[in-house]
Tab-separated table of C-alpha atoms in Angstrom:
chain	number	residue	atom	x	y	z
A	1	ASN	CA	18.209	3.428	-7.538
A	2	ALA	CA	14.834	4.445	-9.016
A	3	GLY	CA	12.480	2.798	-6.488
A	4	VAL	CA	8.843	3.477	-7.419
A	5	THR	CA	8.283	5.542	-10.556
A	6	GLN	CA	4.944	7.089	-11.486
A	7	THR	CA	3.988	8.729	-14.756
A	8	PRO	CA	2.686	11.217	-15.615
A	9	LYS	CA	3.334	13.708	-12.808
A	10	PHE	CA	0.453	15.967	-13.815
A	11	ARG	CA	-2.598	15.521	-16.002
A	12	ILE	CA	-5.801	17.359	-16.775
A	13	LEU	CA	-8.718	15.336	-18.125
A	14	LYS	CA	-12.158	16.229	-19.340
A	15	ILE	CA	-15.192	14.560	-17.820
A	16	GLY	CA	-15.797	11.193	-19.474
A	17	GLN	CA	-12.264	10.731	-20.761
A	18	SER	CA	-10.174	7.736	-19.791
A	19	MET	CA	-6.532	7.369	-18.915
A	20	THR	CA	-3.998	5.041	-17.354
A	21	LEU	CA	-1.685	6.037	-14.540
A	22	GLN	CA	1.551	4.130	-14.787
A	23	CYS	CA	3.523	2.716	-11.884
A	24	THR	CA	6.676	0.634	-11.990
A	25	GLN	CA	9.082	-0.505	-9.308
A	26	ASP	CA	12.564	-1.980	-9.578
A	27	MET	CA	12.868	-3.468	-6.074
A	28	ASN	CA	11.319	-6.846	-6.940
A	29	HIS	CA	8.524	-6.222	-4.439
A	30	ASN	CA	5.559	-8.575	-4.559
A	31	TYR	CA	3.065	-6.173	-3.012
A	32	MET	CA	1.899	-3.021	-4.773
A	33	TYR	CA	-0.772	-0.479	-3.875
A	34	TRP	CA	-2.674	2.472	-5.270
A	35	TYR	CA	-3.860	5.278	-2.994
A	36	ARG	CA	-5.586	8.564	-3.532
A	37	GLN	CA	-4.995	11.603	-1.365
A	38	ASP	CA	-7.553	14.375	-1.367
A	39	PRO	CA	-6.551	17.874	-0.174
A	40	GLY	CA	-5.898	17.946	3.565
A	41	MET	CA	-6.829	14.309	3.928
A	42	GLY	CA	-5.043	11.050	4.532
A	43	LEU	CA	-4.571	8.203	2.107
A	44	LYS	CA	-7.352	5.984	0.879
A	45	LEU	CA	-6.523	2.590	-0.609
A	46	ILE	CA	-7.983	2.036	-4.085
A	47	TYR	CA	-6.561	-1.346	-5.111
A	48	TYR	CA	-3.683	-3.560	-4.133
A	49	SER	CA	-1.854	-6.575	-5.488
A	50	VAL	CA	0.044	-9.314	-3.675
A	51	GLY	CA	1.751	-10.599	-6.810
A	52	ALA	CA	1.562	-10.844	-10.575
A	53	GLY	CA	-1.926	-11.834	-11.673
A	54	ILE	CA	-3.517	-11.121	-8.285
A	55	THR	CA	-5.379	-7.933	-7.441
A	56	ASP	CA	-7.957	-6.959	-4.844
A	57	LYS	CA	-10.158	-4.003	-3.976
A	58	GLY	CA	-9.322	-1.509	-1.305
A	59	GLU	CA	-11.512	1.043	0.407
A	60	VAL	CA	-12.491	3.149	-2.649
A	61	PRO	CA	-12.299	1.016	-5.847
A	62	ASN	CA	-15.334	2.369	-7.713
A	63	GLY	CA	-14.446	4.038	-11.003
A	64	TYR	CA	-11.025	2.409	-11.210
A	65	ASN	CA	-9.481	-0.769	-12.584
A	66	VAL	CA	-6.064	-2.330	-12.225
A	67	SER	CA	-4.009	-5.134	-13.687
A	68	ARG	CA	-0.778	-6.799	-12.642
A	69	SER	CA	0.766	-8.735	-15.499
A	70	THR	CA	4.352	-8.401	-14.227
A	71	THR	CA	5.997	-7.988	-10.836
A	72	GLU	CA	7.289	-4.549	-11.834
A	73	ASP	CA	4.183	-2.827	-13.206
A	74	PHE	CA	0.841	-1.955	-11.648
A	75	PRO	CA	-1.145	0.465	-13.839
A	76	LEU	CA	-4.337	2.157	-12.640
A	77	ARG	CA	-7.095	2.765	-15.175
A	78	LEU	CA	-9.811	5.436	-15.023
A	79	GLU	CA	-12.497	4.567	-17.551
A	80	LEU	CA	-14.957	7.476	-17.331
A	81	ALA	CA	-13.326	10.353	-15.522
A	82	ALA	CA	-15.525	12.261	-13.066
A	83	PRO	CA	-14.787	15.462	-11.095
A	84	SER	CA	-14.830	13.403	-7.864
A	85	GLN	CA	-11.692	11.663	-9.097
A	86	THR	CA	-9.677	14.862	-8.941
A	87	SER	CA	-6.945	13.934	-6.501
A	88	VAL	CA	-3.297	13.056	-6.063
A	89	TYR	CA	-2.618	9.393	-6.747
A	90	PHE	CA	0.222	7.510	-5.099
A	91	CYS	CA	1.600	4.129	-5.977
A	92	ALA	CA	3.521	2.160	-3.367
A	93	SER	CA	5.265	-1.180	-3.085
A	94	SER	CA	6.532	-3.421	-0.323
A	95	LEU	CA	8.078	-6.811	0.299
A	96	GLY	CA	4.821	-7.799	1.949
A	97	LEU	CA	6.519	-9.242	4.995
A	98	GLY	CA	5.647	-8.255	8.534
A	99	GLY	CA	7.297	-5.020	9.568
A	100	GLN	CA	8.392	-4.051	6.085
A	101	PRO	CA	7.581	-0.487	5.045
A	102	GLN	CA	5.830	0.678	1.926
A	103	HIS	CA	7.875	2.681	-0.573
A	104	PHE	CA	6.053	5.473	-2.375
A	105	GLY	CA	6.314	7.144	-5.738
A	106	ASP	CA	6.152	10.919	-6.083
A	107	GLY	CA	2.510	10.912	-7.124
A	108	THR	CA	0.348	11.866	-10.083
A	109	ARG	CA	-1.691	15.054	-9.732
A	110	LEU	CA	-4.908	14.583	-11.675
A	111	SER	CA	-7.575	17.196	-12.342
A	112	ILE	CA	-10.901	16.362	-13.962
A	113	LEU	CA	-12.643	19.385	-15.488
B	1	GLY	CA	-11.084	-3.214	12.262
B	2	ASP	CA	-7.653	-1.664	12.341
B	3	SER	CA	-7.335	2.105	12.492
B	4	VAL	CA	-4.972	4.931	13.381
B	5	THR	CA	-5.884	8.205	15.054
B	6	GLN	CA	-3.446	11.067	15.148
B	7	MET	CA	-3.704	14.572	16.497
B	8	GLU	CA	-5.164	17.108	14.171
B	9	GLY	CA	-3.141	20.016	12.976
B	10	PRO	CA	-1.951	22.268	11.835
B	11	VAL	CA	0.867	22.591	14.329
B	12	THR	CA	3.058	25.698	14.292
B	13	LEU	CA	6.267	25.808	16.320
B	14	SER	CA	9.220	28.077	16.633
B	15	GLU	CA	12.629	26.756	15.655
B	16	GLU	CA	14.283	24.695	18.439
B	17	ALA	CA	10.944	23.978	20.141
B	18	PHE	CA	9.988	20.497	21.330
B	19	LEU	CA	7.639	18.522	19.102
B	20	THR	CA	5.090	15.880	20.022
B	21	ILE	CA	2.565	14.476	17.570
B	22	ASN	CA	0.205	12.003	19.184
B	23	CYS	CA	-0.782	8.754	17.518
B	24	THR	CA	-2.964	5.959	18.875
B	25	TYR	CA	-4.029	2.806	17.129
B	26	THR	CA	-6.564	-0.011	17.139
B	27	ALA	CA	-5.453	-3.390	15.886
B	28	THR	CA	-6.673	-6.957	16.075
B	29	GLY	CA	-3.226	-8.560	16.223
B	30	TYR	CA	0.360	-7.425	16.662
B	31	PRO	CA	0.955	-4.615	14.219
B	32	SER	CA	4.096	-2.886	13.075
B	33	LEU	CA	3.996	0.891	13.460
B	34	PHE	CA	5.432	3.571	11.211
B	35	TRP	CA	5.852	7.299	10.864
B	36	TYR	CA	6.015	8.746	7.379
B	37	VAL	CA	6.857	12.310	6.349
B	38	GLN	CA	5.556	14.099	3.260
B	39	TYR	CA	7.263	17.252	2.025
B	40	PRO	CA	5.327	19.582	-0.280
B	41	GLY	CA	4.817	18.126	-3.732
B	42	GLU	CA	6.436	14.818	-2.865
B	43	GLY	CA	5.420	11.296	-1.930
B	44	LEU	CA	5.552	9.790	1.531
B	45	GLN	CA	8.945	8.849	2.908
B	46	LEU	CA	9.519	6.440	5.740
B	47	LEU	CA	10.768	8.324	8.793
B	48	LEU	CA	10.965	5.544	11.372
B	49	LYS	CA	9.337	2.291	12.408
B	50	ALA	CA	8.918	-0.141	15.292
B	51	THR	CA	7.871	-3.741	14.928
B	52	LYS	CA	7.140	-4.875	18.490
B	53	ALA	CA	6.151	-3.560	21.879
B	54	ASP	CA	8.677	-1.312	23.650
B	55	ASP	CA	10.740	-0.881	20.479
B	56	LYS	CA	11.930	2.666	19.847
B	57	GLY	CA	12.270	3.867	16.289
B	58	SER	CA	14.554	6.813	15.611
B	59	ASN	CA	15.819	8.794	12.650
B	60	LYS	CA	17.028	12.357	12.012
B	61	GLY	CA	16.444	13.312	15.657
B	62	PHE	CA	12.862	12.001	15.659
B	63	GLU	CA	11.839	9.220	18.033
B	64	ALA	CA	8.740	7.153	18.730
B	65	THR	CA	8.215	4.290	21.184
B	66	TYR	CA	5.753	1.444	20.583
B	67	ARG	CA	3.547	1.393	23.699
B	68	LYS	CA	1.263	-1.630	23.685
B	69	GLU	CA	-0.319	-0.830	27.048
B	70	THR	CA	-1.543	2.551	25.800
B	71	THR	CA	-1.765	1.553	22.096
B	72	SER	CA	0.282	4.609	21.203
B	73	PHE	CA	3.222	5.584	19.003
B	74	HIS	CA	3.784	9.281	19.627
B	75	LEU	CA	6.365	11.121	17.524
B	76	GLU	CA	8.826	13.392	19.321
B	77	LYS	CA	11.748	15.623	18.480
B	78	GLY	CA	13.692	17.663	20.960
B	79	SER	CA	14.538	20.638	18.749
B	80	VAL	CA	12.730	21.201	15.466
B	81	GLN	CA	14.192	22.997	12.473
B	82	VAL	CA	12.565	24.914	9.643
B	83	SER	CA	13.441	22.008	7.357
B	84	ASP	CA	11.152	19.740	9.437
B	85	SER	CA	8.101	21.568	8.079
B	86	ALA	CA	6.030	18.824	6.432
B	87	VAL	CA	3.010	16.589	6.928
B	88	TYR	CA	3.529	13.600	9.223
B	89	PHE	CA	1.537	10.385	8.943
B	90	CYS	CA	1.262	7.617	11.491
B	91	ALA	CA	0.537	4.162	10.072
B	92	LEU	CA	0.222	0.526	11.048
B	93	SER	CA	0.373	-2.740	9.195
B	94	GLU	CA	-0.497	-6.270	10.094
B	95	SER	CA	0.778	-9.260	8.203
B	96	ASN	CA	-2.537	-11.058	8.660
B	97	THR	CA	-4.330	-8.415	6.551
B	98	GLY	CA	-2.206	-8.801	3.422
B	99	ASN	CA	0.256	-6.251	4.735
B	100	GLN	CA	-2.320	-3.538	4.209
B	101	PHE	CA	-1.386	-0.236	5.733
B	102	TYR	CA	-3.753	1.925	7.732
B	103	PHE	CA	-2.807	5.601	7.745
B	104	GLY	CA	-3.809	8.418	10.017
B	105	THR	CA	-5.108	11.605	8.454
B	106	GLY	CA	-1.771	13.393	8.770
B	107	THR	CA	-0.552	16.290	10.895
B	108	SER	CA	0.812	19.384	9.203
B	109	LEU	CA	3.826	20.930	10.941
B	110	THR	CA	5.156	24.395	10.213
B	111	VAL	CA	8.346	25.550	11.905
B	112	ILE	CA	8.994	29.281	11.889
B	113	PRO	CA	12.439	30.851	12.343
């Protein structure tokens, strides 16, 4: 029972580089989310999706892009990496019904140098 | 808008001590409430939840009661163990906001033998 799988687990980027953080879930959840967690802080929502082909901005979307071509996958794209994007990124999914919890991946630890 | 406020840490307790982590919320409708736990280097795991007023969520000796009159969802455990050392997040979700979750900033708990 894999749940939510994120790859890679760790990555170091140079300023200006781009990369895609992968997220896939095998629970047939309609709703998926991307968060970032800065040291000692809570979670901030970057983007979310309520189903394939539908995405929307969260609290901190600048510098990121997402797509949702399938129910299972929700990749997060960084186009021009900046030091301010150094963080731990979490993907989550849920059924999207009232009272249903979000299920989290183990995170991607990203450093921009 | 919706928000969650939880007590700031860090909290340090001796093994077998009583634990309370306070959480209050602001919501426009009738939210569901959650406690998540994050162990070092891992993602968030659902600890317990409550979906309506006066519900009590419980798991692994932890309990929290949904108090609508005080807009609170305090986490308690009667006797903590070293293995309970983690960061605890209070969260709410409302179905009328696309099942978005609102997280508190987290409370770090360290239990010493």
